[in-house]
RNA sequence: GCGCUUGUAGCUCAGCAGGAUAGAGCGACCGCCUCCUAAGCGGUAGGUCAUCGGUUCGAUUCCGAUCAAGCGCACCA
């Protein structure tokens, strides 16, 4: 992580940053608290004052507000009167103005001073602006995406992939070391079925031509035919048994199916711009489960119940965890226990994340509970990051019911639409194809990340690939416009100087400036809440403020503030690009 | 039945540890390209913040109950 130069921190940035002991920063908030303290004396402590401060709804009301309600009892006066008295007595030294409005004392920061500091900081730090040290370089494995072999990646997998990817970027910015793990669904009785189906109806040539679809076809056909021919199930079980025993043919087919599937997954991951550090899926833990069972036995946690081996979790108010089935086979949670232990040993993580749909909440509660029973203190560092369901027509997506939305098709549709937009709006654009990819895919990713994780959403193609309003392309467009202005300036010989006078004080630029200043706090919040939507919403706000700004202010005008305006535009471009980057969305320079 | 999640404008959603007249986008209606890309900007219309109680000087925000929706509830993952 970039070494941090604390002398360049801004007022607002310090709100969310750890503060070195020997230096005292006059944060803007501290200035407000100090000014209030000077008037109020011991009536309220500095901490209480800071706590009471709020951000007015509109910048027209100031940058900070102090509500006087809490003082009404102490002084036995109306809050309005108290606010007026405070405003009358307070030192205006560091502020543009301090005024009472009703029961509030509103503080307006010194705009020139503030813009100077904030713009200088962003220009100096560039993409590193907003970096912070929350993680002390600790490892954080992220279990994400995790599609099933021999099935296509659907919209359902998009969420886990894209949320996990964004969290990885956010964690890295906060000085954690994310490790992206694709916990592939590459084991289980379905592979017995698949092999049997392939042996009966499949051919090598067919699979090579279109692996996923053919494999899926075999699998679906198997399920149709085994209704009339239950003996197929016995064959499938036998094949899976062979697989478990390491039978050569079974292993060869399994490996082949797996690698073909992976190849087609990689095409999609490449489109999405997502890379993984590990593809260790369920099969990988196959030989690591005996140990878990042994440990559970040694700790006398295992009980027999209805012929199965379970860990009782009644004291956690949870259903028992099924470790071994009646036939001795292990289950989902057994594998996840093995995986958790493996990850702890391999990465010695400070946190371990699982980006998995909210319908699996109970499973992860059980997982943590069993680890706790095992006496593993790091059980508390395991976090399930749940997210809402994507439905279609209000119903859960289901391969069997025919409600599948193939991610690849959605991405292709989005890119095609972006291509058409470019032809219509900017036909002379260079590298159109690349921009179409970035915009189309960006729209899909952004749409998924802009709302709170837990919200369900009903799939609607027009909505997902929309380019107007609160969308990824809107943010990308704002960034492209900023870059365009900078290019024109550079062509005229006006470069953004790293050290200059960046004094701006008009209302439109002030809105942009306070958004820029809020970025580090947003990063922190997004990390703490594991919530990429914080960044997406932030990017929309900044883009909106900037669009308004340049619609009303001519940037390229030769006057004393030209340098300051260019610094503002450059800072906006930097922060917008970094915001999109944190979401896993590209920011083309032109579009 | 029990548990988890959700319930804010016609639609999709914001509303950051309770506070100033509840905000966006889409859709509707009306404006703005001799001026840095109109994927943009501005304006109008539209809400008993599911319901009922409680805590509080103050509740969309916290607590409880009710109603509605989604998802789970041991030998699938």
XYZ file of C-alpha atoms (C1' of nucleotides) in Angstrom:
668
model
C 0.000 0.000 0.000
C 1.099 3.494 -0.715
C 3.009 5.157 2.080
C 0.813 7.788 3.479
C 1.734 11.399 3.756
C -0.365 12.801 6.519
C 0.522 16.374 5.848
C -1.545 16.187 2.709
C -4.741 14.999 4.305
C -7.750 17.182 3.949
C -10.070 18.419 6.637
C -12.910 16.113 5.852
C -10.731 13.176 5.028
C -9.470 13.207 8.570
C -12.968 12.524 9.799
C -12.616 9.004 8.606
C -8.923 8.501 8.984
C -6.846 7.371 11.890
C -4.931 10.305 13.196
C -1.266 10.180 14.127
C -0.818 11.209 17.708
C 1.805 13.824 17.472
C 0.147 16.006 14.917
C -3.003 17.907 15.489
C -5.211 18.509 12.541
C -7.657 21.293 12.503
C -10.343 19.329 10.904
C -13.256 21.299 9.712
C -15.424 19.458 12.175
C -13.037 20.223 14.993
C -13.121 23.869 14.050
C -16.856 23.826 14.479
C -16.686 21.984 17.786
C -14.041 24.336 19.107
C -16.006 27.413 18.134
C -19.083 26.024 19.878
C -17.109 25.030 22.946
C -15.761 28.553 23.275
C -19.284 29.858 23.560
C -20.896 27.065 25.550
C -18.107 26.350 27.995
C -18.784 23.206 29.980
C -22.448 22.826 29.140
C -21.596 20.149 26.626
C -18.390 18.186 26.144
C -16.473 18.232 22.902
C -17.548 14.659 22.269
C -21.175 15.539 22.849
C -20.916 18.510 20.544
C -19.327 16.430 17.837
C -22.029 13.847 18.250
C -24.734 16.450 17.907
C -23.336 17.973 14.707
C -25.125 17.096 11.546
C -24.895 17.715 7.875
C -27.666 19.984 6.607
C -29.895 18.574 3.942
C -28.917 21.247 1.523
C -25.583 22.984 1.113
C -27.535 26.219 0.972
C -28.012 25.721 4.704
C -24.307 25.382 5.326
C -21.738 22.625 5.714
C -22.376 21.760 9.341
C -25.333 22.350 11.583
C -25.689 22.318 15.322
C -29.221 21.691 16.574
C -29.941 23.553 19.791
C -32.725 21.258 21.069
C -30.541 19.536 23.622
C -29.692 22.872 25.209
C -33.302 23.875 25.657
C -33.572 22.047 28.967
C -30.239 23.281 30.292
C -30.892 26.929 29.558
C -34.653 26.666 29.886
C -35.130 28.702 26.779
C -36.545 28.069 23.347
C -34.028 26.376 21.018
C -34.575 29.111 18.459
C -33.465 31.701 20.949
C -30.460 29.672 22.022
C -29.362 29.176 18.421
C -29.613 32.900 17.798
C -27.572 33.690 20.910
C -24.853 31.205 20.004
C -24.634 32.557 16.476
C -24.331 36.066 17.899
C -21.458 35.201 20.200
C -19.499 32.708 18.158
C -16.134 33.435 16.605
C -16.543 33.756 12.858
C -12.794 33.558 12.328
C -12.491 30.326 10.369
C -15.809 30.406 8.646
C -17.383 32.140 5.770
C -20.331 32.723 8.040
C -22.135 31.263 11.014
C -25.835 31.936 11.266
C -28.871 30.801 13.166
C -31.803 29.439 11.202
C -34.630 28.472 13.509
C -33.294 26.088 16.157
C -30.080 25.418 14.201
C -26.721 27.111 14.118
C -25.386 26.701 10.610
C -21.700 26.828 9.751
C -20.374 27.688 6.315
C -16.785 26.684 5.677
C -14.297 28.967 4.052
C -14.679 27.860 0.441
C -11.449 29.203 -0.964
C -9.345 27.644 1.739
C -11.203 24.363 1.548
C -11.074 24.032 -2.223
C -7.364 24.713 -2.154
C -6.729 21.887 0.286
C -9.018 19.304 -1.181
C -7.997 19.785 -4.809
C -4.328 19.790 -3.964
C -4.779 16.542 -2.076
C -6.553 14.773 -4.919
C -4.080 15.989 -7.524
C -1.156 14.807 -5.434
C -2.580 11.454 -4.456
C -4.298 10.601 -7.724
C -5.860 7.137 -7.695
C -4.540 6.636 -4.182
C -6.909 9.310 -2.881
C -9.236 7.638 -0.404
C -6.803 4.847 0.448
C -6.749 3.959 4.076
C -5.284 1.515 6.470
C -8.117 -0.430 8.006
C -6.724 -3.870 7.336
C -3.025 -3.731 8.252
C -2.307 -5.955 5.234
C -4.336 -8.833 6.656
C -5.505 -11.614 4.352
C -9.200 -11.880 3.529
C -10.311 -14.839 1.447
C -13.536 -14.107 -0.411
C -15.692 -17.038 -1.431
C -17.492 -15.783 -4.515
C -19.148 -16.610 -7.830
C -18.978 -20.409 -7.381
C -20.935 -21.691 -10.366
C -21.725 -25.355 -10.881
C -19.767 -27.296 -13.442
C -21.758 -28.323 -16.495
C -24.344 -25.640 -15.958
C -24.367 -22.220 -17.554
C -23.635 -19.073 -15.564
C -26.891 -17.278 -15.026
C -27.853 -13.860 -13.767
C -27.985 -15.402 -10.318
C -24.228 -15.897 -10.338
C -23.665 -12.349 -11.455
C -24.466 -10.962 -8.051
C -21.990 -13.036 -6.123
C -19.298 -12.455 -8.741
C -19.712 -8.757 -9.024
C -20.253 -8.037 -5.327
C -17.258 -10.192 -4.407
C -15.092 -8.512 -6.999
C -16.015 -5.065 -5.781
C -15.463 -6.017 -2.151
C -12.026 -7.308 -3.092
C -11.156 -3.958 -4.643
C -12.564 -2.055 -1.686
C -10.693 -4.212 0.792
C -7.474 -3.698 -1.101
C -7.992 0.054 -0.990
C -8.398 -0.258 2.767
C -5.126 -2.182 2.980
C -6.436 -5.699 3.315
C -5.178 -8.492 1.072
C -8.205 -10.034 -0.591
C -7.967 -13.555 -1.996
C -10.692 -14.302 -4.494
C -11.773 -17.893 -4.326
C -14.098 -19.450 -6.852
C -15.535 -22.331 -4.864
C -16.672 -24.316 -7.891
C -19.539 -26.759 -7.609
C -17.489 -29.514 -9.134
C -18.396 -32.550 -7.038
C -21.429 -34.522 -6.028
C -23.873 -37.103 -7.248
C -24.859 -34.959 -10.222
C -21.557 -35.927 -11.822
C -22.598 -39.547 -11.730
C -25.737 -38.566 -13.586
C -23.792 -36.495 -16.034
C -21.365 -39.284 -16.829
C -24.172 -41.782 -17.261
C -26.047 -39.376 -19.522
C -22.947 -38.713 -21.565
C -22.225 -42.413 -21.967
C -25.760 -42.981 -23.182
C -26.399 -40.022 -25.476
C -23.327 -37.864 -25.742
C -20.372 -37.583 -28.025
C -16.988 -35.991 -27.707
C -17.475 -33.872 -30.806
C -20.732 -32.414 -29.545
C -19.306 -31.474 -26.203
C -16.249 -29.889 -27.757
C -18.405 -27.742 -30.009
C -20.624 -26.355 -27.263
C -19.637 -27.772 -23.883
C -21.963 -26.125 -21.431
C -25.105 -26.346 -23.480
C -24.515 -29.943 -24.460
C -23.663 -31.034 -20.946
C -26.717 -29.257 -19.658
C -28.785 -30.937 -22.358
C -27.582 -34.381 -21.268
C -28.273 -33.562 -17.671
C -31.780 -32.315 -18.362
C -32.508 -35.358 -20.536
C -31.310 -37.613 -17.752
C -33.834 -36.059 -15.381
C -36.612 -36.549 -17.907
C -35.793 -40.151 -18.623
C -35.126 -41.349 -15.128
C -38.780 -40.821 -14.278
C -39.655 -43.762 -16.524
C -36.374 -45.579 -15.993
C -35.403 -45.405 -12.341
C -32.572 -47.835 -12.998
C -30.698 -44.877 -14.484
C -30.301 -43.514 -10.989
C -28.558 -46.685 -9.894
C -26.179 -46.373 -12.820
C -25.512 -42.752 -11.903
C -24.815 -43.657 -8.296
C -22.445 -46.311 -9.480
C -20.594 -43.815 -11.644
C -20.243 -41.383 -8.783
C -18.959 -44.166 -6.580
C -16.383 -44.961 -9.259
C -15.465 -41.294 -9.372
C -14.940 -41.215 -5.641
C -12.823 -44.349 -5.859
C -10.657 -42.764 -8.514
C -11.776 -44.941 -11.421
C -9.752 -43.963 -14.450
C -12.545 -43.422 -16.943
C -14.737 -41.593 -14.453
C -11.878 -39.325 -13.489
C -10.992 -38.659 -17.117
C -14.541 -37.617 -17.957
C -14.915 -35.554 -14.816
C -11.679 -33.692 -15.494
C -12.704 -33.113 -19.059
C -16.164 -31.796 -18.167
C -14.614 -29.599 -15.546
C -12.007 -28.096 -17.799
C -14.456 -27.525 -20.652
C -16.838 -25.823 -18.261
C -14.070 -23.737 -16.822
C -13.026 -22.613 -20.286
C -16.476 -21.302 -20.983
C -16.695 -19.682 -17.550
C -13.419 -17.925 -18.205
C -14.864 -16.307 -21.308
C -17.525 -14.684 -19.169
C -15.154 -13.727 -16.380
C -12.954 -12.090 -18.963
C -15.880 -10.044 -20.229
C -16.687 -9.021 -16.695
C -13.053 -8.251 -15.966
C -12.965 -10.570 -12.958
C -9.971 -12.695 -12.039
C -9.596 -15.286 -9.323
C -6.764 -16.367 -7.096
C -8.090 -19.868 -6.615
C -10.491 -22.274 -8.263
C -10.412 -24.795 -5.459
C -13.955 -26.038 -5.404
C -15.792 -28.805 -3.658
C -13.727 -31.587 -5.197
C -10.591 -30.034 -3.781
C -11.830 -30.693 -0.252
C -12.793 -34.250 -0.946
C -9.749 -35.688 0.795
C -9.870 -33.134 3.597
C -13.117 -34.135 5.204
C -12.012 -37.141 7.166
C -9.949 -34.817 9.300
C -12.965 -32.681 10.115
C -14.961 -35.722 11.096
C -12.060 -36.939 13.246
C -11.752 -33.599 15.001
C -15.467 -33.524 15.690
C -15.262 -37.039 17.072
C -12.278 -36.224 19.263
C -14.052 -33.209 20.675
C -17.080 -35.403 21.236
C -19.311 -33.124 19.275
C -20.637 -35.792 16.976
C -23.885 -37.522 17.852
C -25.936 -40.074 16.105
C -29.438 -39.055 15.216
C -31.814 -40.970 12.967
C -28.858 -42.896 11.631
C -26.914 -39.785 10.662
C -23.966 -38.075 12.325
C -24.823 -34.615 13.555
C -23.531 -31.754 15.665
C -26.256 -30.528 17.956
C -26.666 -26.763 17.814
C -29.637 -26.322 20.037
C -27.895 -23.839 22.261
C -27.468 -21.615 19.222
C -31.145 -22.008 18.422
C -30.193 -23.728 15.186
C -31.018 -26.985 13.519
C -28.397 -29.671 13.964
C -25.576 -29.675 11.438
C -25.608 -32.867 9.381
C -22.035 -34.011 9.051
C -22.532 -37.510 7.642
C -25.570 -38.977 5.982
C -27.007 -42.334 6.977
C -24.975 -43.925 4.171
C -21.804 -42.316 5.515
C -21.459 -39.701 2.790
C -20.490 -36.189 3.786
C -22.537 -33.096 3.160
C -22.335 -29.480 2.139
C -21.471 -28.232 5.601
C -18.796 -30.879 6.058
C -17.075 -29.541 2.976
C -17.427 -25.971 4.137
C -15.928 -26.875 7.499
C -12.969 -28.425 5.732
C -12.701 -25.377 3.505
C -12.846 -22.968 6.442
C -10.074 -24.834 8.223
C -7.991 -25.064 5.073
C -8.336 -21.350 4.461
C -7.358 -20.508 8.005
C -4.261 -22.660 7.744
C -3.325 -21.520 4.266
C -4.007 -17.808 4.534
C -4.141 -17.184 8.262
C -6.939 -14.781 7.477
C -8.097 -11.847 9.567
C -11.557 -12.217 8.051
C -13.127 -14.794 5.799
C -16.000 -13.723 3.565
C -18.679 -15.729 1.797
C -20.610 -13.839 -0.850
C -23.554 -16.191 -1.085
C -27.286 -15.608 -1.486
C -29.354 -14.764 1.539
C -31.288 -18.028 1.297
C -28.200 -19.698 2.760
C -28.087 -17.612 5.907
C -28.873 -20.566 8.126
C -26.134 -22.643 6.618
C -23.505 -20.058 7.489
C -24.913 -19.633 10.964
C -24.480 -23.358 11.401
C -20.988 -23.242 9.971
C -19.917 -20.575 12.452
C -21.632 -22.371 15.303
C -19.868 -25.661 14.616
C -16.511 -23.899 14.390
C -17.245 -22.252 17.708
C -18.082 -25.618 19.204
C -14.748 -26.820 17.898
C -13.175 -24.034 19.916
C -11.889 -22.076 16.940
C -11.707 -18.430 17.997
C -11.575 -17.260 14.389
C -15.144 -18.445 13.904
C -16.129 -14.878 14.700
C -14.160 -13.616 11.730
C -16.258 -15.589 9.302
C -18.794 -13.344 7.639
C -21.582 -14.338 5.367
C -22.256 -11.499 2.928
C -25.800 -12.260 1.811
C -27.624 -10.698 -1.090
C -31.171 -10.662 -2.409
C -32.635 -12.862 -5.050
C -32.998 -12.118 -8.734
C -36.418 -13.217 -9.833
C -38.242 -13.319 -13.107
C -41.892 -12.482 -13.144
C -41.650 -12.458 -9.357
C -40.488 -16.072 -9.263
C -37.187 -17.618 -8.355
C -34.978 -18.547 -11.272
C -34.969 -22.253 -11.819
C -33.288 -24.272 -14.521
C -35.915 -26.954 -14.328
C -38.848 -24.574 -14.587
C -37.238 -22.983 -17.614
C -36.650 -19.666 -15.928
C -33.013 -19.214 -16.813
C -31.393 -15.957 -17.737
C -28.008 -16.594 -19.241
C -25.500 -14.021 -18.145
C -23.598 -14.222 -21.395
C -26.711 -13.326 -23.369
C -27.464 -10.378 -21.155
C -23.911 -9.098 -21.538
C -24.038 -9.562 -25.302
C -27.350 -7.725 -25.512
C -25.971 -4.876 -23.448
C -22.855 -4.575 -25.599
C -24.932 -4.636 -28.766
C -27.096 -1.859 -27.422
C -24.052 0.172 -26.498
C -22.756 -0.338 -30.023
C -25.983 1.073 -31.426
C -25.815 4.056 -29.073
C -22.304 4.817 -30.238
C -23.356 4.646 -33.880
C -26.188 7.016 -33.162
C -24.352 9.488 -30.941
C -20.676 9.341 -31.686
C -20.067 7.445 -34.932
C -16.547 8.806 -35.342
C -15.326 7.418 -32.039
C -12.118 5.419 -32.244
C -12.001 1.875 -30.864
C -15.791 1.718 -30.831
C -15.792 -1.982 -30.132
C -13.845 -1.670 -26.912
C -15.943 1.228 -25.688
C -19.125 -0.691 -26.504
C -17.850 -3.573 -24.375
C -16.932 -1.303 -21.496
C -20.195 0.588 -21.565
C -22.457 -2.408 -22.108
C -20.826 -4.574 -19.470
C -20.457 -1.552 -17.195
C -24.193 -0.945 -17.369
C -24.952 -4.504 -16.274
C -22.447 -4.506 -13.414
C -23.434 -1.076 -12.188
C -27.103 -1.959 -12.251
C -26.393 -4.896 -10.009
C -24.318 -2.903 -7.552
C -26.204 0.353 -7.288
C -28.807 -0.894 -4.840
C -28.359 -2.379 -1.442
C -27.200 -5.979 -1.574
C -30.192 -7.355 0.263
C -32.802 -5.982 -2.117
C -34.361 -8.546 -4.363
C -34.820 -7.524 -7.938
C -37.001 -8.728 -10.695
C -35.068 -9.129 -13.895
C -35.969 -6.712 -16.636
C -33.616 -6.469 -19.589
C -34.558 -2.901 -20.549
C -33.881 -1.823 -16.988
C -30.542 -3.633 -16.772
C -29.168 -2.224 -20.029
C -30.502 1.293 -19.619
C -27.924 4.006 -20.354
C -29.788 7.072 -19.163
C -30.480 8.377 -15.697
C -28.931 6.692 -12.672
C -26.800 4.188 -14.538
C -23.210 3.124 -15.036
C -23.008 4.751 -18.466
C -24.160 8.030 -16.921
C -21.156 7.955 -14.614
C -18.890 6.841 -17.449
C -20.214 9.638 -19.618
C -19.514 12.214 -16.921
C -15.959 10.932 -16.650
C -15.537 10.991 -20.441
C -16.751 14.582 -20.553
C -14.271 15.579 -17.882
C -11.482 13.905 -19.845
C -12.617 15.667 -22.972
C -12.349 19.055 -21.326
C -8.877 18.216 -20.048
C -7.794 17.142 -23.522
C -8.964 20.429 -24.995
C -7.172 22.346 -22.302
C -3.965 20.420 -22.896
C -4.240 21.063 -26.623
C -4.401 24.769 -25.854
C -1.374 24.462 -23.626
C -3.265 24.616 -20.337
C -2.127 21.778 -18.178
C -3.265 21.063 -14.660
C -0.454 22.171 -12.424
C 0.238 20.024 -9.385
C 0.790 23.036 -7.222
C -1.292 26.039 -7.912
C -3.977 28.268 -6.566
C -7.246 26.371 -6.519
C -9.584 28.802 -5.008
C -13.195 28.274 -6.002
C -16.213 29.738 -4.302
C -19.263 29.507 -6.534
C -22.198 27.291 -5.415
C -22.014 24.733 -8.264
C -18.339 24.001 -7.773
C -18.927 23.852 -4.028
C -21.339 20.983 -4.456
C -18.751 19.128 -6.503
C -16.021 19.882 -3.993
C -17.925 18.598 -1.007
C -18.687 15.384 -2.886
C -15.016 14.936 -3.690
C -14.134 15.513 -0.053
C -16.598 12.847 1.046
C -14.955 10.066 -0.961
C -12.623 8.632 1.721
C -15.517 8.409 4.171
C -17.552 6.559 1.542
C -14.780 4.041 0.992
C -14.637 3.410 4.701
C -18.355 2.956 4.986
C -18.501 0.637 1.989
C -15.778 -1.519 3.523
C -17.300 -1.584 6.990
C -20.718 -2.509 5.678
C -19.463 -4.762 2.860
C -21.674 -2.671 0.673
C -20.493 -1.691 -2.835
C -23.734 0.219 -3.389
C -22.362 2.973 -1.161
C -19.730 3.658 -3.813
C -22.171 3.314 -6.705
C -24.533 5.827 -5.165
C -21.659 8.102 -4.359
C -20.440 7.982 -7.966
C -23.931 8.953 -9.129
C -24.007 11.919 -6.769
C -20.611 13.141 -7.853
C -21.440 12.663 -11.533
C -24.678 14.549 -11.082
C -22.999 17.444 -9.324
C -20.347 17.577 -12.024
C -22.847 17.475 -14.891
C -24.672 20.341 -13.316
C -21.418 22.191 -12.820
C -20.185 22.110 -16.388
C -23.651 22.717 -17.768
C -23.643 26.050 -15.975
C -19.984 26.965 -15.927
C -17.735 27.324 -18.905
C -14.497 25.690 -17.812
C -12.239 26.658 -20.693
C -12.333 30.377 -20.234
C -9.187 32.389 -19.955
C -9.458 34.051 -16.593
C -7.764 33.838 -13.181
C -9.756 30.794 -12.103
C -9.011 28.663 -15.157
C -6.332 26.703 -13.321
C -8.654 26.100 -10.388
C -11.473 24.913 -12.637
C -9.161 22.546 -14.460
C -7.953 21.200 -11.127
C -11.571 20.581 -10.201
C -12.293 18.785 -13.470
C -9.154 16.699 -13.108
C -10.105 15.767 -9.546
C -13.607 14.772 -10.611
C -12.188 12.572 -13.373
C -9.808 10.951 -10.914
C -12.444 10.199 -8.303
C -15.072 9.050 -10.790
C -12.603 6.697 -12.398
C -11.516 5.325 -9.047
C -15.127 4.881 -7.941
C -15.950 2.933 -11.084
C -12.772 0.946 -10.663
C -13.864 -0.025 -7.150
C -17.054 -1.380 -8.663
C -15.183 -3.270 -11.364
C -16.411 -0.962 -14.125
C -14.167 0.581 -16.786
C -14.049 4.311 -17.340
C -13.376 5.000 -21.034
C -11.760 8.355 -21.835
C -14.149 8.946 -24.706
C -17.570 7.612 -25.482
C -46.096 -23.162 12.745
C -40.915 -21.176 13.620
C -36.724 -18.197 11.725
C -34.401 -14.555 8.374
C -35.246 -10.471 4.920
C -38.330 -6.720 2.905
C -42.714 -2.995 2.860
C -41.155 5.206 1.258
C -44.330 8.945 -5.338
C -47.571 5.056 -11.217
C -42.584 1.984 -11.590
C -37.263 1.195 -9.557
C -35.017 2.884 -5.354
C -32.096 6.889 -1.738
C -32.771 8.758 3.025
C -25.391 7.983 6.406
C -25.485 5.945 14.563
C -33.955 10.123 15.477
C -34.082 16.343 14.127
C -35.105 21.946 9.717
C -40.624 21.969 4.012
C -39.447 13.337 2.860
C -35.235 13.055 -2.067
C -33.385 10.801 -6.953
C -34.031 8.141 -11.551
C -37.635 6.109 -14.982
C -42.502 7.110 -16.958
C -45.968 11.815 -17.966
C -46.089 17.085 -19.294
C -43.061 21.667 -20.636
C -38.386 24.116 -21.866
C -32.681 24.175 -23.428
C -27.784 22.144 -28.800
C -24.770 29.481 -33.737
C -21.714 27.849 -26.571
C -16.029 22.316 -23.573
C -19.868 15.132 -26.752
C -28.112 16.481 -25.508
C -25.666 8.906 -22.873
C -26.621 15.943 -20.809
C -29.099 20.413 -18.158
C -33.561 23.011 -16.195
C -38.884 23.086 -14.795
C -44.120 21.088 -13.623
C -47.166 17.144 -11.733
C -47.171 12.996 -8.209
C -46.313 10.548 -1.217
C -51.724 9.585 5.409
C -43.106 7.011 4.590
C -47.944 -0.855 5.074
C -51.258 -0.473 9.788
C -51.754 0.271 15.106
C -49.384 1.211 19.591
C -44.769 2.561 22.676
C -40.077 5.436 23.936
C -38.772 10.853 23.026
C -39.001 17.924 23.256
C -39.114 15.507 18.285
C -39.895 8.887 14.837
C -39.703 7.406 7.674
C -35.500 6.389 11.121
C -35.478 3.014 17.623
C -38.930 -0.933 20.243
C -43.446 -4.122 20.164
C -47.765 -6.108 17.762
C -50.595 -6.774 13.256
C -50.982 -7.258 7.918
C -48.556 -8.327 3.115
C -44.454 -10.318 0.045
C -39.862 -13.232 -0.682
C -36.540 -16.924 1.188
C -35.266 -20.826 4.544
C -36.711 -24.799 8.205
C -31.560 -32.302 8.951
C -29.655 -36.902 5.145
C -29.455 -31.257 -2.162
C -25.828 -27.483 -2.768
